[in-house]
Short mmCIF file of C-alpha atoms in Angstrom, two decimals:
data_model
loop_
_atom_site.label_atom_id
_atom_site.label_comp_id
_atom_site.label_asym_id
_atom_site.label_seq_id
_atom_site.Cartn_x
_atom_site.Cartn_y
_atom_site.Cartn_z
CA PRO I 553 -20.36 -34.54 -2.98
CA ILE I 554 -24.04 -33.53 -2.84
CA LEU I 555 -23.78 -32.52 0.81
CA GLY I 556 -20.78 -30.32 -0.07
CA ILE I 557 -22.85 -28.40 -2.61
CA PHE I 558 -25.44 -27.56 0.05
CA TYR I 559 -22.72 -26.52 2.51
CA PHE I 560 -21.13 -24.31 -0.16
CA ILE I 561 -24.42 -22.57 -0.94
CA GLY I 562 -25.21 -22.12 2.75
CA PHE I 563 -21.80 -20.74 3.68
CA TYR I 564 -21.75 -18.48 0.63
CA PHE I 565 -24.97 -16.71 1.54
CA ILE I 566 -24.26 -16.61 5.29
CA PHE I 567 -20.83 -15.04 4.81
CA LYS I 568 -22.02 -12.69 2.08
CA PHE I 569 -24.79 -11.46 4.39
CA ALA I 570 -22.38 -11.04 7.33
CA ILE I 571 -19.80 -9.17 5.25
CA MET I 572 -22.36 -6.78 3.79
CA LYS I 573 -24.39 -6.30 6.99
CA PHE I 574 -21.44 -5.64 9.31
CA ASN I 575 -19.24 -4.00 6.65
CA LEU I 576 -16.37 -6.41 7.34
CA LYS I 577 -13.08 -5.45 5.72
CA THR I 578 -12.12 -8.25 3.36
CA ILE I 579 -9.52 -8.20 0.62
CA GLY I 580 -10.61 -5.68 -2.00
CA ARG I 581 -13.08 -3.91 0.31
CA GLU I 582 -10.68 -1.61 2.19
CA ASP I 583 -11.61 2.02 2.81
CA GLU I 584 -10.14 4.31 0.20
CA GLU I 585 -9.71 7.42 2.33
CA MET I 586 -8.18 10.46 0.73
CA GLU I 587 -5.93 12.65 2.80
CA LYS I 588 -7.00 16.28 2.78
CA ASP I 589 -3.53 17.50 1.86
CA MET I 590 -3.13 14.92 -0.91
CA MET I 591 -5.54 15.56 -3.76
CA MET I 592 -3.76 14.00 -6.70
CA SER I 593 -5.16 14.48 -10.17
CA SER I 594 -5.74 11.50 -12.41
CA GLU I 595 -2.77 12.53 -14.55
CA LYS I 596 0.19 10.20 -14.58
CA THR I 597 3.17 11.54 -12.72
CA SER I 598 6.73 10.95 -13.76
CA LEU I 599 8.84 8.36 -12.01
CA SER I 600 11.04 10.99 -10.36
CA GLU I 601 7.97 12.84 -9.02
CA THR I 602 6.57 9.58 -7.67
CA ALA I 603 9.90 8.76 -6.02
CA SER I 604 10.11 12.17 -4.35
CA LYS I 605 6.54 11.84 -3.07
CA VAL I 606 7.28 8.33 -1.77
CA LEU I 607 10.37 9.71 -0.02
CA GLU I 608 8.24 12.48 1.50
CA GLY I 609 5.62 9.93 2.56
CA LEU I 610 8.27 7.89 4.35
CA GLY I 611 9.22 10.85 6.53
CA GLY I 612 12.08 12.21 4.45
CA LYS I 613 15.57 10.94 3.73
CA ASP I 614 16.68 11.45 7.34
CA ASN I 615 14.09 8.91 8.52
CA ILE I 616 15.33 6.10 6.24
CA THR I 617 18.04 3.74 7.49
CA TYR I 618 17.89 1.15 4.68
CA ILE I 619 16.06 0.88 1.37
CA ASP I 620 15.93 -1.99 -1.11
CA ALA I 621 13.63 -3.29 -3.80
CA CYS I 622 12.71 -6.72 -5.06
CA ALA I 623 10.60 -7.58 -8.08
CA SER I 624 7.40 -6.11 -6.68
CA ARG I 625 8.11 -4.40 -3.34
CA LEU I 626 9.98 -1.43 -2.02
CA ARG I 627 11.47 -2.49 1.34
CA VAL I 628 12.36 0.28 3.76
CA ASN I 629 13.68 0.34 7.33
CA LEU I 630 12.84 3.55 9.17
CA LYS I 631 14.14 5.30 12.27
CA GLN I 632 10.63 6.26 13.36
CA ILE I 633 7.55 4.60 11.85
CA GLU I 634 5.33 7.38 13.24
CA PHE I 635 6.49 9.78 10.51
CA ILE I 636 5.09 7.64 7.68
CA LYS I 637 1.94 8.83 5.90
CA SER I 638 -1.28 6.82 5.58
CA ASP I 639 -1.88 3.87 3.27
CA ALA I 640 -4.20 6.03 1.15
CA TYR I 641 -1.28 8.38 0.42
CA PHE I 642 0.78 5.56 -1.08
CA LYS I 643 -2.20 4.06 -2.92
CA ASN I 644 -2.69 7.43 -4.61
CA LEU I 645 0.90 7.13 -5.82
CA GLY I 646 0.18 3.76 -7.43
CA ALA I 647 0.91 1.30 -4.64
CA SER I 648 -1.34 -1.71 -4.46
CA GLY I 649 -0.57 -2.50 -0.83
CA ILE I 650 1.43 -1.54 2.24
CA LEU I 651 2.82 -3.89 4.89
CA ARG I 652 4.11 -2.53 8.20
CA LYS I 653 6.08 -4.49 10.78
CA GLY I 654 8.04 -2.84 13.53
CA ASN I 655 10.17 -0.09 12.03
CA SER I 656 10.07 -1.57 8.54
CA VAL I 657 7.57 -1.08 5.77
CA GLN I 658 7.05 -2.79 2.43
CA ILE I 659 5.21 -0.90 -0.29
CA VAL I 660 3.96 -2.96 -3.23
CA PHE I 661 4.48 -1.05 -6.48
CA GLY I 662 4.71 -4.05 -8.79
CA GLY I 663 7.30 -3.84 -11.54
CA LEU I 664 8.06 -0.18 -10.79
CA SER I 665 9.58 -0.92 -7.37
CA ASP I 666 13.16 -1.21 -8.60
CA ASN I 667 12.86 1.95 -10.72
CA ILE I 668 11.39 3.92 -7.81
CA LYS I 669 14.21 2.69 -5.57
CA MET I 670 16.84 3.89 -8.06
CA GLU I 671 15.15 7.32 -8.23
CA ILE I 672 15.04 7.52 -4.42
CA ASP I 673 18.76 6.63 -4.32
CA LYS I 674 19.43 9.62 -6.61
CA LEU I 675 17.49 11.89 -4.24
CA MET I 676 19.39 10.68 -1.18
#
Protein backbone atom coordinates (compact mmCIF):
# COMPACT_ATOMS: atom_id res chain seq x y z
CA PRO A 1 0.00 0.00 0.00
CA ILE A 2 2.79 2.47 0.81
CA LEU A 3 4.52 1.86 -2.52
CA GLY A 4 1.20 2.55 -4.30
CA ILE A 5 0.99 5.98 -2.68
CA PHE A 6 4.42 6.91 -4.06
CA TYR A 7 3.49 5.60 -7.51
CA PHE A 8 0.26 7.61 -7.43
CA ILE A 9 2.06 10.83 -6.51
CA GLY A 10 4.74 10.23 -9.14
CA PHE A 11 2.32 9.42 -11.94
CA TYR A 12 0.06 12.33 -10.99
CA PHE A 13 2.79 14.93 -11.35
CA ILE A 14 4.39 13.33 -14.43
CA PHE A 15 1.09 13.18 -16.32
CA LYS A 16 -0.01 16.62 -15.16
CA PHE A 17 3.28 18.07 -16.42
CA ALA A 18 3.00 16.22 -19.76
CA ILE A 19 -0.62 17.28 -20.30
CA MET A 20 0.09 20.93 -19.54
CA LYS A 21 3.46 21.11 -21.34
CA PHE A 22 2.35 19.44 -24.58
CA ASN A 23 -1.26 20.70 -24.42
CA LEU A 24 -2.65 17.17 -24.74
CA LYS A 25 -6.38 17.00 -25.40
CA THR A 26 -7.96 15.14 -22.51
CA ILE A 27 -11.61 14.96 -21.57
CA GLY A 28 -12.77 18.44 -20.62
CA ARG A 29 -9.82 20.19 -22.31
CA GLU A 30 -11.07 20.26 -25.91
CA ASP A 31 -10.69 23.40 -28.01
CA GLU A 32 -13.81 25.52 -27.96
CA GLU A 33 -13.52 27.06 -31.41
CA MET A 34 -16.26 29.39 -32.54
CA GLU A 35 -17.26 29.37 -36.17
CA LYS A 36 -17.14 32.81 -37.75
CA ASP A 37 -20.65 32.51 -39.13
CA MET A 38 -22.07 31.23 -35.83
CA MET A 39 -21.95 33.90 -33.15
CA MET A 40 -24.76 32.87 -30.85
CA SER A 41 -25.76 35.16 -28.03
CA SER A 42 -26.02 33.83 -24.50
CA GLU A 43 -29.81 34.05 -24.70
CA LYS A 44 -31.71 30.80 -24.56
CA THR A 45 -33.25 29.83 -27.85
CA SER A 46 -36.55 28.08 -28.18
CA LEU A 47 -36.69 24.37 -28.87
CA SER A 48 -37.99 24.88 -32.42
CA GLU A 49 -35.15 27.32 -33.19
CA THR A 50 -32.62 24.85 -31.81
CA ALA A 51 -34.13 22.04 -33.88
CA SER A 52 -34.00 24.10 -37.09
CA LYS A 53 -30.36 25.03 -36.41
CA VAL A 54 -29.51 21.37 -35.71
CA LEU A 55 -31.20 20.42 -38.98
CA GLU A 56 -29.18 23.11 -40.78
CA GLY A 57 -25.99 21.88 -39.10
CA LEU A 58 -26.65 18.35 -40.32
CA GLY A 59 -26.72 19.53 -43.94
CA GLY A 60 -30.45 20.04 -44.32
CA LYS A 61 -33.38 17.65 -44.48
CA ASP A 62 -32.26 16.24 -47.84
CA ASN A 63 -29.03 14.97 -46.26
CA ILE A 64 -30.79 12.94 -43.53
CA THR A 65 -31.74 9.32 -44.22
CA TYR A 66 -32.74 8.32 -40.67
CA ILE A 67 -33.17 10.14 -37.37
CA ASP A 68 -33.95 8.78 -33.91
CA ALA A 69 -33.44 9.77 -30.31
CA CYS A 70 -32.77 7.87 -27.13
CA ALA A 71 -32.70 9.25 -23.60
CA SER A 72 -29.64 11.42 -24.16
CA ARG A 73 -28.59 11.26 -27.83
CA LEU A 74 -29.88 12.31 -31.19
CA ARG A 75 -28.90 9.56 -33.65
CA VAL A 76 -28.74 10.51 -37.30
CA ASN A 77 -27.72 8.66 -40.47
CA LEU A 78 -26.62 10.98 -43.26
CA LYS A 79 -26.19 10.68 -47.01
CA GLN A 80 -22.96 12.69 -46.94
CA ILE A 81 -21.08 13.32 -43.68
CA GLU A 82 -19.07 16.10 -45.35
CA PHE A 83 -22.04 18.50 -45.16
CA ILE A 84 -22.15 18.43 -41.35
CA LYS A 85 -20.93 21.50 -39.45
CA SER A 86 -18.18 21.49 -36.82
CA ASP A 87 -18.47 20.21 -33.26
CA ALA A 88 -18.29 23.80 -31.98
CA TYR A 89 -21.48 24.61 -33.92
CA PHE A 90 -23.43 21.91 -32.08
CA LYS A 91 -21.85 22.74 -28.72
CA ASN A 92 -23.11 26.31 -29.15
CA LEU A 93 -26.59 24.83 -29.54
CA GLY A 94 -26.29 23.02 -26.21
CA ALA A 95 -24.77 19.68 -27.17
CA SER A 96 -22.30 18.24 -24.72
CA GLY A 97 -20.65 15.93 -27.25
CA ILE A 98 -20.63 14.67 -30.83
CA LEU A 99 -19.72 11.17 -32.01
CA ARG A 100 -19.09 10.48 -35.69
CA LYS A 101 -18.77 7.04 -37.27
CA GLY A 102 -19.04 6.47 -40.98
CA ASN A 103 -22.13 8.25 -42.26
CA SER A 104 -23.79 8.36 -38.85
CA VAL A 105 -23.52 10.91 -36.10
CA GLN A 106 -24.72 10.98 -32.50
CA ILE A 107 -25.21 14.34 -30.84
CA VAL A 108 -25.53 14.32 -27.05
CA PHE A 109 -28.20 16.80 -25.94
CA GLY A 110 -29.13 15.10 -22.69
CA GLY A 111 -32.82 15.05 -21.83
CA LEU A 112 -33.70 17.39 -24.71
CA SER A 113 -32.77 14.85 -27.40
CA ASP A 114 -36.26 13.39 -27.78
CA ASN A 115 -37.87 16.85 -27.86
CA ILE A 116 -35.40 18.08 -30.49
CA LYS A 117 -36.09 14.96 -32.57
CA MET A 118 -39.85 15.61 -32.47
CA GLU A 119 -39.29 19.23 -33.58
CA ILE A 120 -37.03 18.07 -36.42
CA ASP A 121 -39.73 15.59 -37.48
CA LYS A 122 -42.17 18.51 -37.74
CA LEU A 123 -39.71 20.40 -39.96
CA MET A 124 -39.20 17.44 -42.28
